[in-house]
Coordinates of C-alpha atoms in Angstrom, one line a residue:
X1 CA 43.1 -10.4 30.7
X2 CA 42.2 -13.2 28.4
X3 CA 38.4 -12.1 29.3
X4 CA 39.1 -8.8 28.3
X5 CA 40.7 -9.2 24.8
X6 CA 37.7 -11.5 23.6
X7 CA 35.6 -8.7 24.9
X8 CA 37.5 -6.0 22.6
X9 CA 37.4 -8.5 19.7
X10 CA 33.5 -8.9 20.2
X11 CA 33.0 -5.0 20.0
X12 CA 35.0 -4.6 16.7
X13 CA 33.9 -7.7 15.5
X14 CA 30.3 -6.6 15.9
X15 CA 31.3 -3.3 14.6
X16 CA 32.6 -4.4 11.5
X17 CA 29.3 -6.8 11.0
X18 CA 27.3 -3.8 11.3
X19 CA 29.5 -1.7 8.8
X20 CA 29.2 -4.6 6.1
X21 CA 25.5 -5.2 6.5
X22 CA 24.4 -1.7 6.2
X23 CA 26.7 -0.9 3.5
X24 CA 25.0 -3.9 1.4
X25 CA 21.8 -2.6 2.6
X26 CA 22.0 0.8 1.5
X27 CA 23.6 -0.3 -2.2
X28 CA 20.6 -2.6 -2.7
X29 CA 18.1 0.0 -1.5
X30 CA 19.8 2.5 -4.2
X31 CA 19.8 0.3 -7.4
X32 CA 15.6 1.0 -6.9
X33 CA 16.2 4.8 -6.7
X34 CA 15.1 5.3 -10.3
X35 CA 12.4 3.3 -10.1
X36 CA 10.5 6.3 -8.5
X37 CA 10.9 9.5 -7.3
X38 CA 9.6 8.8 -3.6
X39 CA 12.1 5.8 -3.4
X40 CA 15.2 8.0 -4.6
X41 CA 14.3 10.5 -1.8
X42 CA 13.9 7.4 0.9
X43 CA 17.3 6.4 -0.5
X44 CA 18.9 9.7 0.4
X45 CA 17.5 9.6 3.7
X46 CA 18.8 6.2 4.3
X47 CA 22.1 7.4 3.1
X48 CA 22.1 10.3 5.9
X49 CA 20.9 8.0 8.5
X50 CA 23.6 5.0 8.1
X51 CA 26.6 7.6 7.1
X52 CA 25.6 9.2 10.5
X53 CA 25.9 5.8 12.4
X54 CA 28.9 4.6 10.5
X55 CA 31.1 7.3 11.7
X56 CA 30.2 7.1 15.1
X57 CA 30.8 2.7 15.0
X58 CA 34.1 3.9 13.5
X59 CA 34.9 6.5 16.3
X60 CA 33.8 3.7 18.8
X61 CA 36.3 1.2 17.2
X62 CA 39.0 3.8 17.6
X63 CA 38.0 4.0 21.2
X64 CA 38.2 0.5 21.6
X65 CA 41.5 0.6 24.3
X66 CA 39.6 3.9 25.9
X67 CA 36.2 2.3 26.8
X68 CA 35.4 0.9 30.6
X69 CA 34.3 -3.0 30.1
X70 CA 30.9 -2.2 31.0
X71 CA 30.8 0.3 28.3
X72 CA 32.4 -2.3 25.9
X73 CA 29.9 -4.8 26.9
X74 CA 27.0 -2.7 26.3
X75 CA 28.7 -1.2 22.8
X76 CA 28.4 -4.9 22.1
X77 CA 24.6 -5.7 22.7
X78 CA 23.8 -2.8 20.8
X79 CA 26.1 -4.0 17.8
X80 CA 24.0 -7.1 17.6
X81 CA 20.6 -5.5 18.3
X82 CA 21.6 -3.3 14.9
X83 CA 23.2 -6.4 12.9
X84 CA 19.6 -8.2 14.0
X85 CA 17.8 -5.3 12.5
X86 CA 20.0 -4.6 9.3
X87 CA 19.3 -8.4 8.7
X88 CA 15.4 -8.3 9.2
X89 CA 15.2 -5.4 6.1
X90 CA 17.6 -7.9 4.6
X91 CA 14.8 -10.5 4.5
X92 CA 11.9 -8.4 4.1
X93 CA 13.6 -7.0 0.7
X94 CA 14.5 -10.1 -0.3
X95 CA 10.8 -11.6 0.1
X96 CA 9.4 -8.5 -1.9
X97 CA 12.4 -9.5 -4.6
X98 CA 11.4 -12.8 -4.9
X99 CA 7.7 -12.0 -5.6
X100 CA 9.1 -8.5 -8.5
X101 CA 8.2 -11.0 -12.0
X102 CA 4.1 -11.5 -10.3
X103 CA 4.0 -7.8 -9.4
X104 CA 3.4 -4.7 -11.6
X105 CA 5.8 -1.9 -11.5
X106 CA 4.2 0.4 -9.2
X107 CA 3.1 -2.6 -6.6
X108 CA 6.7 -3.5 -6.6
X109 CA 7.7 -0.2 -6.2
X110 CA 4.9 0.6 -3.3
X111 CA 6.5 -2.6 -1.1
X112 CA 9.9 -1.5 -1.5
X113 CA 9.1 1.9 -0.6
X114 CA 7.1 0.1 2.3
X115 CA 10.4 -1.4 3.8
X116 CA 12.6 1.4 3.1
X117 CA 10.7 3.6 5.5
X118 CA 10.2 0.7 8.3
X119 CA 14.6 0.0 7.9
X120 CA 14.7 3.7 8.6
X121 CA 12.5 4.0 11.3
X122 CA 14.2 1.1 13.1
X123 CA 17.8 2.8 12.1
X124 CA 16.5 6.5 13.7
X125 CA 15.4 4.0 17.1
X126 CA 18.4 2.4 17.4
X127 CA 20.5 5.5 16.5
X128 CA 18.3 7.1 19.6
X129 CA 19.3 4.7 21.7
X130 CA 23.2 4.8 21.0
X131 CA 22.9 9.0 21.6
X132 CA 22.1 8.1 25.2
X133 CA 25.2 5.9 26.0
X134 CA 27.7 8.1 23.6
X135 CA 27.4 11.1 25.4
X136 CA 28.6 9.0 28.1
X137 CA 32.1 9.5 26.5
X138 CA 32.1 13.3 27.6
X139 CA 33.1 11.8 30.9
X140 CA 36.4 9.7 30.1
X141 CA 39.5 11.2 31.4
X142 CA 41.5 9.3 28.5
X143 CA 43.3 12.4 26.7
X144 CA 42.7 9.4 23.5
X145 CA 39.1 10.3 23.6
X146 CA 39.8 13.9 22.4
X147 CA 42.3 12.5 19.6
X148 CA 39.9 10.4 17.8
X149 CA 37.2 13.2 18.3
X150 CA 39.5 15.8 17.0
X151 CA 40.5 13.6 14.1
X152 CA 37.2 12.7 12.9
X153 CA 35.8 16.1 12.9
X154 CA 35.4 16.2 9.6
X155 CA 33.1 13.2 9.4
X156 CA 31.7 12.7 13.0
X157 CA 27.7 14.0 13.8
X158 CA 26.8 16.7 15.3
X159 CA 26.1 14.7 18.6
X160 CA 30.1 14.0 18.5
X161 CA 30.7 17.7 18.1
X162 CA 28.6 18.7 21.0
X163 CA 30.6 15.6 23.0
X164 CA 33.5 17.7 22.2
X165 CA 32.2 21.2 22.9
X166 CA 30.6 19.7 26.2
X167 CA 34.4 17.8 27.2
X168 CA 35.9 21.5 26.5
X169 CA 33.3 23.0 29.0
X170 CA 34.2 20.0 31.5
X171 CA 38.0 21.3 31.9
X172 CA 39.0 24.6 34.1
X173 CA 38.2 27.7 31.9
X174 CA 41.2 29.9 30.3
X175 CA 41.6 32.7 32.2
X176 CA 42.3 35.2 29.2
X177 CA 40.7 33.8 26.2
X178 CA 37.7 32.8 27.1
X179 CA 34.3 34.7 27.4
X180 CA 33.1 35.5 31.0
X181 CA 30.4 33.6 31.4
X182 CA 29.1 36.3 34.4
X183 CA 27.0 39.0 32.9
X184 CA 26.1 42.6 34.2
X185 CA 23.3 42.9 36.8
X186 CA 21.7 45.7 34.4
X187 CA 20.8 43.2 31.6
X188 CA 18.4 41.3 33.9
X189 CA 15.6 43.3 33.4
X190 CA 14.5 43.6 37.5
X191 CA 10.7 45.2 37.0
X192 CA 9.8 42.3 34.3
X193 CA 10.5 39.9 37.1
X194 CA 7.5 37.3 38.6
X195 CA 7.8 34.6 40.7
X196 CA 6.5 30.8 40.0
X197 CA 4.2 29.6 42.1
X198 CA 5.3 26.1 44.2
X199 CA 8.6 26.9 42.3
X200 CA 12.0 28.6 43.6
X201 CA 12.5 30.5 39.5
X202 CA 12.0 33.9 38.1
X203 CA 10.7 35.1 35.2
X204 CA 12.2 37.6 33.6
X205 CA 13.3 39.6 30.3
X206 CA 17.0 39.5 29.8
X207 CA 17.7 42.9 27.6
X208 CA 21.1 42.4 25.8
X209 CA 20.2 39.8 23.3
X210 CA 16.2 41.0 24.1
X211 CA 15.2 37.3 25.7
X212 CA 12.5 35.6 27.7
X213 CA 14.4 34.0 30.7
X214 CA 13.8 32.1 33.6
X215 CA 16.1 32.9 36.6
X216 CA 17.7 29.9 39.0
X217 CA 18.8 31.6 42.2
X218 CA 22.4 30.0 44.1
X219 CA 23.8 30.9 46.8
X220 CA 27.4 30.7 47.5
X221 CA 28.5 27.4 48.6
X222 CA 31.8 27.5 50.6
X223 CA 33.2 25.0 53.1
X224 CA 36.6 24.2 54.8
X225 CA 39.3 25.7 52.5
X226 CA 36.8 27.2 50.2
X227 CA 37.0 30.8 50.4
X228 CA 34.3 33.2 48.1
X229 CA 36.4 33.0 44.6
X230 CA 36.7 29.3 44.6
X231 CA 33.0 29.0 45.3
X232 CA 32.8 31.4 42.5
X233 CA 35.1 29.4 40.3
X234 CA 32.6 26.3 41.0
X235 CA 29.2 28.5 39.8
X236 CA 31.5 29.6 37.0
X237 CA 32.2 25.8 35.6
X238 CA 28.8 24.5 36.3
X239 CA 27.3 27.5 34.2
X240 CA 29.7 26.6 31.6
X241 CA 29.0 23.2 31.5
X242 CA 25.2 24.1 31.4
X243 CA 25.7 26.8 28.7
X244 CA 26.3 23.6 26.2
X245 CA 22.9 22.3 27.0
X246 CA 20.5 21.2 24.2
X247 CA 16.7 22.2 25.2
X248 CA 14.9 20.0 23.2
X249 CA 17.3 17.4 23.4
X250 CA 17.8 16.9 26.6
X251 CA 15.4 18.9 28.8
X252 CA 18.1 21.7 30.1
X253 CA 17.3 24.9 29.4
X254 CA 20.5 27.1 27.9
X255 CA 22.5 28.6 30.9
X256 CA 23.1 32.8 28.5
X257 CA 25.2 34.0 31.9
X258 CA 25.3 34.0 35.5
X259 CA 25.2 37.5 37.3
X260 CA 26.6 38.2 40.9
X261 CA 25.6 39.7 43.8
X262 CA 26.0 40.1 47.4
X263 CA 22.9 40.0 49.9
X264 CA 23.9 40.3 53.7
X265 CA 27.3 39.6 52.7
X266 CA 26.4 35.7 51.0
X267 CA 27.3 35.8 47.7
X268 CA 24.3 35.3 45.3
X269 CA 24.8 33.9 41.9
X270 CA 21.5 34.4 39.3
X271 CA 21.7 31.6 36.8
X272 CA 20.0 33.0 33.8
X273 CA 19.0 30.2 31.1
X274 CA 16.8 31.3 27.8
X275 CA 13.4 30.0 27.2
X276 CA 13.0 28.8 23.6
X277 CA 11.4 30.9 21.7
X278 CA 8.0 28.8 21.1
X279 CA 7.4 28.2 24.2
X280 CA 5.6 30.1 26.8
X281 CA 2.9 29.8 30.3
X282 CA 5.8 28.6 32.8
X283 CA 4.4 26.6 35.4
X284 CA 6.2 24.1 38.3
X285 CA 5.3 20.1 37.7
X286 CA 4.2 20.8 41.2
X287 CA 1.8 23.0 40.2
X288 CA 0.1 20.8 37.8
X289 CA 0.1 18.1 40.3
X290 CA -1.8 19.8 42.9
X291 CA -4.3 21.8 40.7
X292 CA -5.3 17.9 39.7
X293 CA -6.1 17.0 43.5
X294 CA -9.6 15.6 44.0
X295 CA -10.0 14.8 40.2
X296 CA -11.2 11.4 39.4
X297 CA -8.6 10.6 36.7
X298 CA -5.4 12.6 35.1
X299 CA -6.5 15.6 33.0
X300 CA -3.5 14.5 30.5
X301 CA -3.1 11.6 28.4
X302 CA -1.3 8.4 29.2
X303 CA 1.1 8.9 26.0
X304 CA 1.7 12.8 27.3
X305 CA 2.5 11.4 30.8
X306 CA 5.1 8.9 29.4
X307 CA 6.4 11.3 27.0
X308 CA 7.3 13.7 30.2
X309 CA 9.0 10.8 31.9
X310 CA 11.2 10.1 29.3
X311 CA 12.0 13.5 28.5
X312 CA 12.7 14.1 32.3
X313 CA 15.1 11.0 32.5
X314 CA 17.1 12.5 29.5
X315 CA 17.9 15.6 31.7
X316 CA 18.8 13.5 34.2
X317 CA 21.5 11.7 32.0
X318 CA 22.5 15.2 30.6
X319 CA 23.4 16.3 34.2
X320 CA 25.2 12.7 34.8
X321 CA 26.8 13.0 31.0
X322 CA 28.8 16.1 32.4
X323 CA 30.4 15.0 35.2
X324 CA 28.1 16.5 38.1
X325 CA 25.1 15.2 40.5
X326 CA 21.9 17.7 40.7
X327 CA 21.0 16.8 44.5
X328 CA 17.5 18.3 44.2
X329 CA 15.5 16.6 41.6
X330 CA 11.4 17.3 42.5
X331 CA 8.4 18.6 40.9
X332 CA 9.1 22.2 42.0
X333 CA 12.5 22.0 40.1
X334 CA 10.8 21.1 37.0
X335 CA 9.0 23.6 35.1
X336 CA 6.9 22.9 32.3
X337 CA 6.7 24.9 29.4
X338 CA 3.1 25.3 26.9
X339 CA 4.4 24.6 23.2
X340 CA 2.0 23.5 20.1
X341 CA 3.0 19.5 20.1
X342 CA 1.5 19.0 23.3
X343 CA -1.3 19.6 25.9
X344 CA 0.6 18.5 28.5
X345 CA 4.0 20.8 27.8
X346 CA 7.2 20.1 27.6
X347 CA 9.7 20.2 30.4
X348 CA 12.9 21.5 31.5
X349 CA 15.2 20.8 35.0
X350 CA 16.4 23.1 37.0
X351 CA 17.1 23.9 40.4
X352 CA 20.2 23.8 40.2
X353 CA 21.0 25.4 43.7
X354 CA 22.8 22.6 45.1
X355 CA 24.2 21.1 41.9
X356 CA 28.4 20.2 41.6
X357 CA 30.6 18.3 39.8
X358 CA 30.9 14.5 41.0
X359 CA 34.4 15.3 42.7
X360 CA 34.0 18.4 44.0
X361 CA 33.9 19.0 48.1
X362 CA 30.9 18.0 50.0
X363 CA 30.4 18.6 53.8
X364 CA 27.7 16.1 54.4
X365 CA 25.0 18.9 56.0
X366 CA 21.2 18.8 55.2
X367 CA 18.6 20.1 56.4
X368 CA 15.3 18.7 58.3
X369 CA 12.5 19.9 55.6
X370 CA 10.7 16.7 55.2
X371 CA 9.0 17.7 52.3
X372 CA 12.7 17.5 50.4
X373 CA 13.7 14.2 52.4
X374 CA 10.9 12.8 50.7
X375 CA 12.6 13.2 47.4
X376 CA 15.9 12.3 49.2
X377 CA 17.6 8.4 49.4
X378 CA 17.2 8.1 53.4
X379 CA 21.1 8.0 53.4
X380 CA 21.1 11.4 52.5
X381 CA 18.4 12.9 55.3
X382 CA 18.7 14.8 58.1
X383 CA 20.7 17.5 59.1
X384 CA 24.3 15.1 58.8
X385 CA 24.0 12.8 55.8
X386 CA 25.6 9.2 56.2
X387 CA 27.4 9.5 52.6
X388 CA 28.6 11.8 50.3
X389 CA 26.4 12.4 47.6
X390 CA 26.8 10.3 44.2
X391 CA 24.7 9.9 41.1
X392 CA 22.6 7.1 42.4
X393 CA 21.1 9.3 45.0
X394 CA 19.4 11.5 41.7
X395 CA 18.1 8.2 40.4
X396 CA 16.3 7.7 44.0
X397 CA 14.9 11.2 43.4
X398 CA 13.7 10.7 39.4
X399 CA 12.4 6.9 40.7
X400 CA 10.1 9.6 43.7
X401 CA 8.8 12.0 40.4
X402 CA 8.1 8.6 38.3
X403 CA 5.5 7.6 40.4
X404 CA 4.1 11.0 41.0
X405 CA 4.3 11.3 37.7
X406 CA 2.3 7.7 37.5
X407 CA -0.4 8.6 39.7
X408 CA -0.6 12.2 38.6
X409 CA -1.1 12.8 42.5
X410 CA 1.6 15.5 44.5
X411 CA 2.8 13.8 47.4
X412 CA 2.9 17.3 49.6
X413 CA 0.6 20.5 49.5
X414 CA 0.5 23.7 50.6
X415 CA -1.9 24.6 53.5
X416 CA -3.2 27.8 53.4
X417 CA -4.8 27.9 56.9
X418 CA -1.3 26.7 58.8
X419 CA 0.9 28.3 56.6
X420 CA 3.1 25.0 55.9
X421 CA 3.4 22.0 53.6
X422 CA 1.2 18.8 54.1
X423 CA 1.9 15.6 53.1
X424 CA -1.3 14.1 51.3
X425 CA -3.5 12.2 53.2
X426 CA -3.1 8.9 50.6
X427 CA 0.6 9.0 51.2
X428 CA 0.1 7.7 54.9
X429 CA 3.5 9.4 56.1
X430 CA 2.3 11.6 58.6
X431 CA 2.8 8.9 61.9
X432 CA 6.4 8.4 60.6
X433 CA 7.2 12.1 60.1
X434 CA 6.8 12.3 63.8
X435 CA 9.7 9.6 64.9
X436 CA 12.5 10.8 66.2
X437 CA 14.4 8.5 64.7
X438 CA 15.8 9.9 61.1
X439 CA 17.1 6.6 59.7
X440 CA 13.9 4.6 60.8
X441 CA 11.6 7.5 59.5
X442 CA 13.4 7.7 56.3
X443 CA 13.2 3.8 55.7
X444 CA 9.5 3.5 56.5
X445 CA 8.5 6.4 53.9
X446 CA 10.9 4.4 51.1
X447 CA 9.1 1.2 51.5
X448 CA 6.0 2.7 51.6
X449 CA 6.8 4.7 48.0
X450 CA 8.2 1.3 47.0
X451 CA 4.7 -0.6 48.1
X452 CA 3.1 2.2 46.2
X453 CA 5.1 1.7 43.0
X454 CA 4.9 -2.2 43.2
X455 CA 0.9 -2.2 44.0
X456 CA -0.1 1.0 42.4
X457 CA 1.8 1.8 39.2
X458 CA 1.2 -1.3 37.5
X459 CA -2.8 -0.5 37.0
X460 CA -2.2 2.9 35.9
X461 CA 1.1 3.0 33.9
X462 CA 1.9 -0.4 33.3
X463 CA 4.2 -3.1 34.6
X464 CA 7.1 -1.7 32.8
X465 CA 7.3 1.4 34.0
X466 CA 6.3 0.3 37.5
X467 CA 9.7 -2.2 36.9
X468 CA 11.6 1.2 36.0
X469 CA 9.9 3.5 38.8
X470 CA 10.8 0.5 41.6
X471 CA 14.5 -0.1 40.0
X472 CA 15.2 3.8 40.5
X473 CA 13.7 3.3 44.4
X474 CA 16.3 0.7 44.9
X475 CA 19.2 1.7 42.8
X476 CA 21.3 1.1 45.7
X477 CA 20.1 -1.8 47.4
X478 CA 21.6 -4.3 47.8
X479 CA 20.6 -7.9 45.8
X480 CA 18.3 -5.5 43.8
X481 CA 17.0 -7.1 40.3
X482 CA 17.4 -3.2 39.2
X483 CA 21.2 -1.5 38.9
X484 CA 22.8 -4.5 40.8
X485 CA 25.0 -4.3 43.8
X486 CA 27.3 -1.1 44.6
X487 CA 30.6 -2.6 44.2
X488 CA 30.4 -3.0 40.5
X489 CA 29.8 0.9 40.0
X490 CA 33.7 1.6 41.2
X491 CA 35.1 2.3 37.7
X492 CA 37.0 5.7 37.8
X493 CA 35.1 7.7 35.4
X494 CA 32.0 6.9 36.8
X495 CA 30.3 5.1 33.2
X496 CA 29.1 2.0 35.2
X497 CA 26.2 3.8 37.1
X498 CA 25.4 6.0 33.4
X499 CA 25.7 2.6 31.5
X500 CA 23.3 0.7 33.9
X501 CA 21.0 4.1 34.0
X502 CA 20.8 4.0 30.0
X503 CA 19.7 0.0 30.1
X504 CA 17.7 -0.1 33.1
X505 CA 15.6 3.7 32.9
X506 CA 16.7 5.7 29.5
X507 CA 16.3 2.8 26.9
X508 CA 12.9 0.7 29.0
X509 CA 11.3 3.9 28.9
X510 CA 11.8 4.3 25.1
X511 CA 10.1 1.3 24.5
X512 CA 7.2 2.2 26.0
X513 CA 4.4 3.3 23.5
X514 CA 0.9 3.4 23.8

């Protein structure tokens, strides 16, 4: 207990050192305001930024008895990774003060105006990297959560507001007030409709609003004591959940409605999600994978390739953020998107066929298709999995795309002439897709992904995101210098594994810059 206390009095301690030093900061930034006009308008900004991050320190502080101790503990590095950098403008303005009676006006007013925009770049980064680990809070049961949110509405960001739209969306809908998130069948526009290639979505028009749309196709997932309308109940949250997504953000395309049907008596639910308006030429990550076989190097550059990884491990926190597991995170679930800021695209998840909340019922039945075991942790192969699916496994899968993503090589293929997926020849997996042993085949083709990102990735990508790539691979190992061992990911709401995912993946990535 004593342990615990000192921990609490760290984060507010840190808070309140954070509060101070960027208060003074800001008032000594805006006594130069009217010594230009440029420096009044980098003063505003400033003001924005550090109002922005003030209310969310003061949320956290009202959170303090809420928060899981490995949340605390990382609320706490970040509290002195900001009081660091508050105290480095601190100097640097100080330096440029000390030098004001040997400079000119406009000199001294150039090198202030100098720091100002490096102490707001560094404020936007770190703010960045708090996003990721406070929409962690969406998942804490703690009914306090939604009293400090409720009674800071007034001054908390727009992040906090979407925690609180997204925690609303978490809960059981209202059965009368609410607005049914199923739509009619006639407003999917059925003759606009074209498939993706090495892709299971749609493209469509959705007439009533008049959108582009990509369509998500899930069918009805019952079990033991799960008759059609709870199944339906389950599509309906999940499509609530993912009706609160932010596109850019986080890499989640809008779910606008779900519509219903029945084929052969299995119900069939069409998740409709919108397609942002400026972008357009769908195609599968797959598909730009294997359209690169046989080149000598990537057709994209290295900063494009990094930017998709990071974008990619946002939507993977996104889906972790709200309570639920995907299950089926590959390059034909992720479809990339032609925009004007990049040559590469930018891309969305989905595939959200097998996706549920954390808690919900799982049977432990797969399938034998060893071109999605490959993407699979090998405790979750074969046709009766040896656990029940948890939020590790998607890292395994996201750790697979890295280092496709790293090699800019698909590890399987179409083959015209037999009518079946390959594996590619430089993936060497063929001799171990024929043993008859599932837990021996699935252990050989991990350590040979893991050789692969340990020899490989380093040359191409870097040693960082080899380190990231490799941590993701064994995010359930045991003794693993990545996540750490199992047991301490046993807190109720699950924030360990999101906490640990955020140091280890979200924020190493974010560093990376070429």
């Amino acid at each position: 207990m004593a342990e615990v206390t000192g921990l609490a009095l760290s984060v507010l301690g840190g808070a309140d050192i954070c509060v101070r030093a960027g208060r003074s900061l800001y008032a000594k930034y805006r006594s130069y305001k009217d010594a230009e006009v440029e420096l009044s308008e980098l003063s505003l900004r400033l003001k924005t930024h550090w109002y922005k991050i003030e209310a969310k320190i003061s949320l956290i502080k009202d959170l303090d008895h809420a928060l899981e101790e490995n949340l605390k503990i990382h609320f706490t590095e970040l509290f002195e990774l900001l009081s660091r950098k508050l105290e480095d403008a601190r100097v640097r303005l100080q330096t440029i003060e000390l030098k004001q009676t040997r400079l000119n006006r406009v000199k001294f007013a150039a090198l202030v105006k100098r720091t100002l925009e490096e102490a707001i770049t560094q404020l936007d980064k770190w703010q960045n990297q708090l996003d990721w680990t406070w929409f962690l809070m969406a998942r804490i049961t703690n009914p306090i959560v939604d009293q400090q949110l409720t009674a800071q509405r007034t001054r908390t960001s727009d992040s906090a507001l979407a925690i609180m739209r997204l925690r609303e969306t978490m809960r059981p809908a209202p059965q009368t007030t609410e607005k049914s998130i199923f739509i009619p069948a006639s407003d999917l526009g059925h003759e606009k409709i074209v498939s993706l290639p090495y892709s299971p979505f749609l493209l469509a028009k959705l007439f009533r609003p008049e959108r582009n749309v990509l369509v998500d196709i899930v069918a009805s997932r019952g079990g033991p004591g799960v008759g059609p309308e709870v199944a339906k109940v389950g599509i309906r949250d999940i499509a609530r959940v993912l009706s609160q997504a932010n596109p850019m953000k986080f890499g989640i395309m809008a779910c606008r409605g779900v519509v219903e049907s029945t084929d052969s008596g299995v119900g069939i639910f069409k998740f409709v999600f919108e397609i942002p308006d400026h972008l357009n030429n769908p195609r599968s990550l797959r598909s730009l994978l294997v359209d690169s076989r046989g080149q000598r190097r990537p057709p994209y550059p290295l900063s494009e390739r990094f930017e998709l990884a990071k974008r990619l491990a946002r939507s993977v926190m996104f889906v972790h953020s709200s309570n639920m597991v995907h299950k089926n995170i590959r390059p034909d679930t992720i479809v990339i998107f032609q925009g004007e800021i990049s040559c590469l695209g930018i891309p969305f998840l989905l595939g959200f066929e097998k996706i549920r909340a954390v808690n919900a019922f799982t049977n432990l039945m797969g399938d034998a298709e060893w071109q999605k075991n490959l993407y699979r942790h090998p405790n979750r192969q074969g046709l009766r999995h040896e656990e029940s699916y948890k939020m590790q496994h998607d890292i395994y899968s996201f750790g697979v795309c890295l280092l496709e993503i790293g090699l800019w090589s698909s590890f399987i293929f179409w083959n015209e002439e037999t009518g079946s997926f390959e594996p590619d020849p430089d993936l060497h997996i063929s001799e171990l897709l024929a043993y008859k042993d599932q837990r021996k085949k699935a252990n050989g083709i991990k350590e040979i992904l893991l050789d692969m990102a340990t020899k490989q990735l380093p040359s191409t990508m870097g040693p960082i995101y080899a380190e990231i790539a490799v941590a993701c691979l064994m995010c359930l190992d045991r003794g693993n210098n990545g996540f750490g061992n199992e047991e301490e990911f046993t807190d109720e709401d699950g924030i360990s594994v999101g906490v640990r995912y955020v140091e280890k993946v979200l924020m190493r990535l974010e560093e990376i810059s070429v």
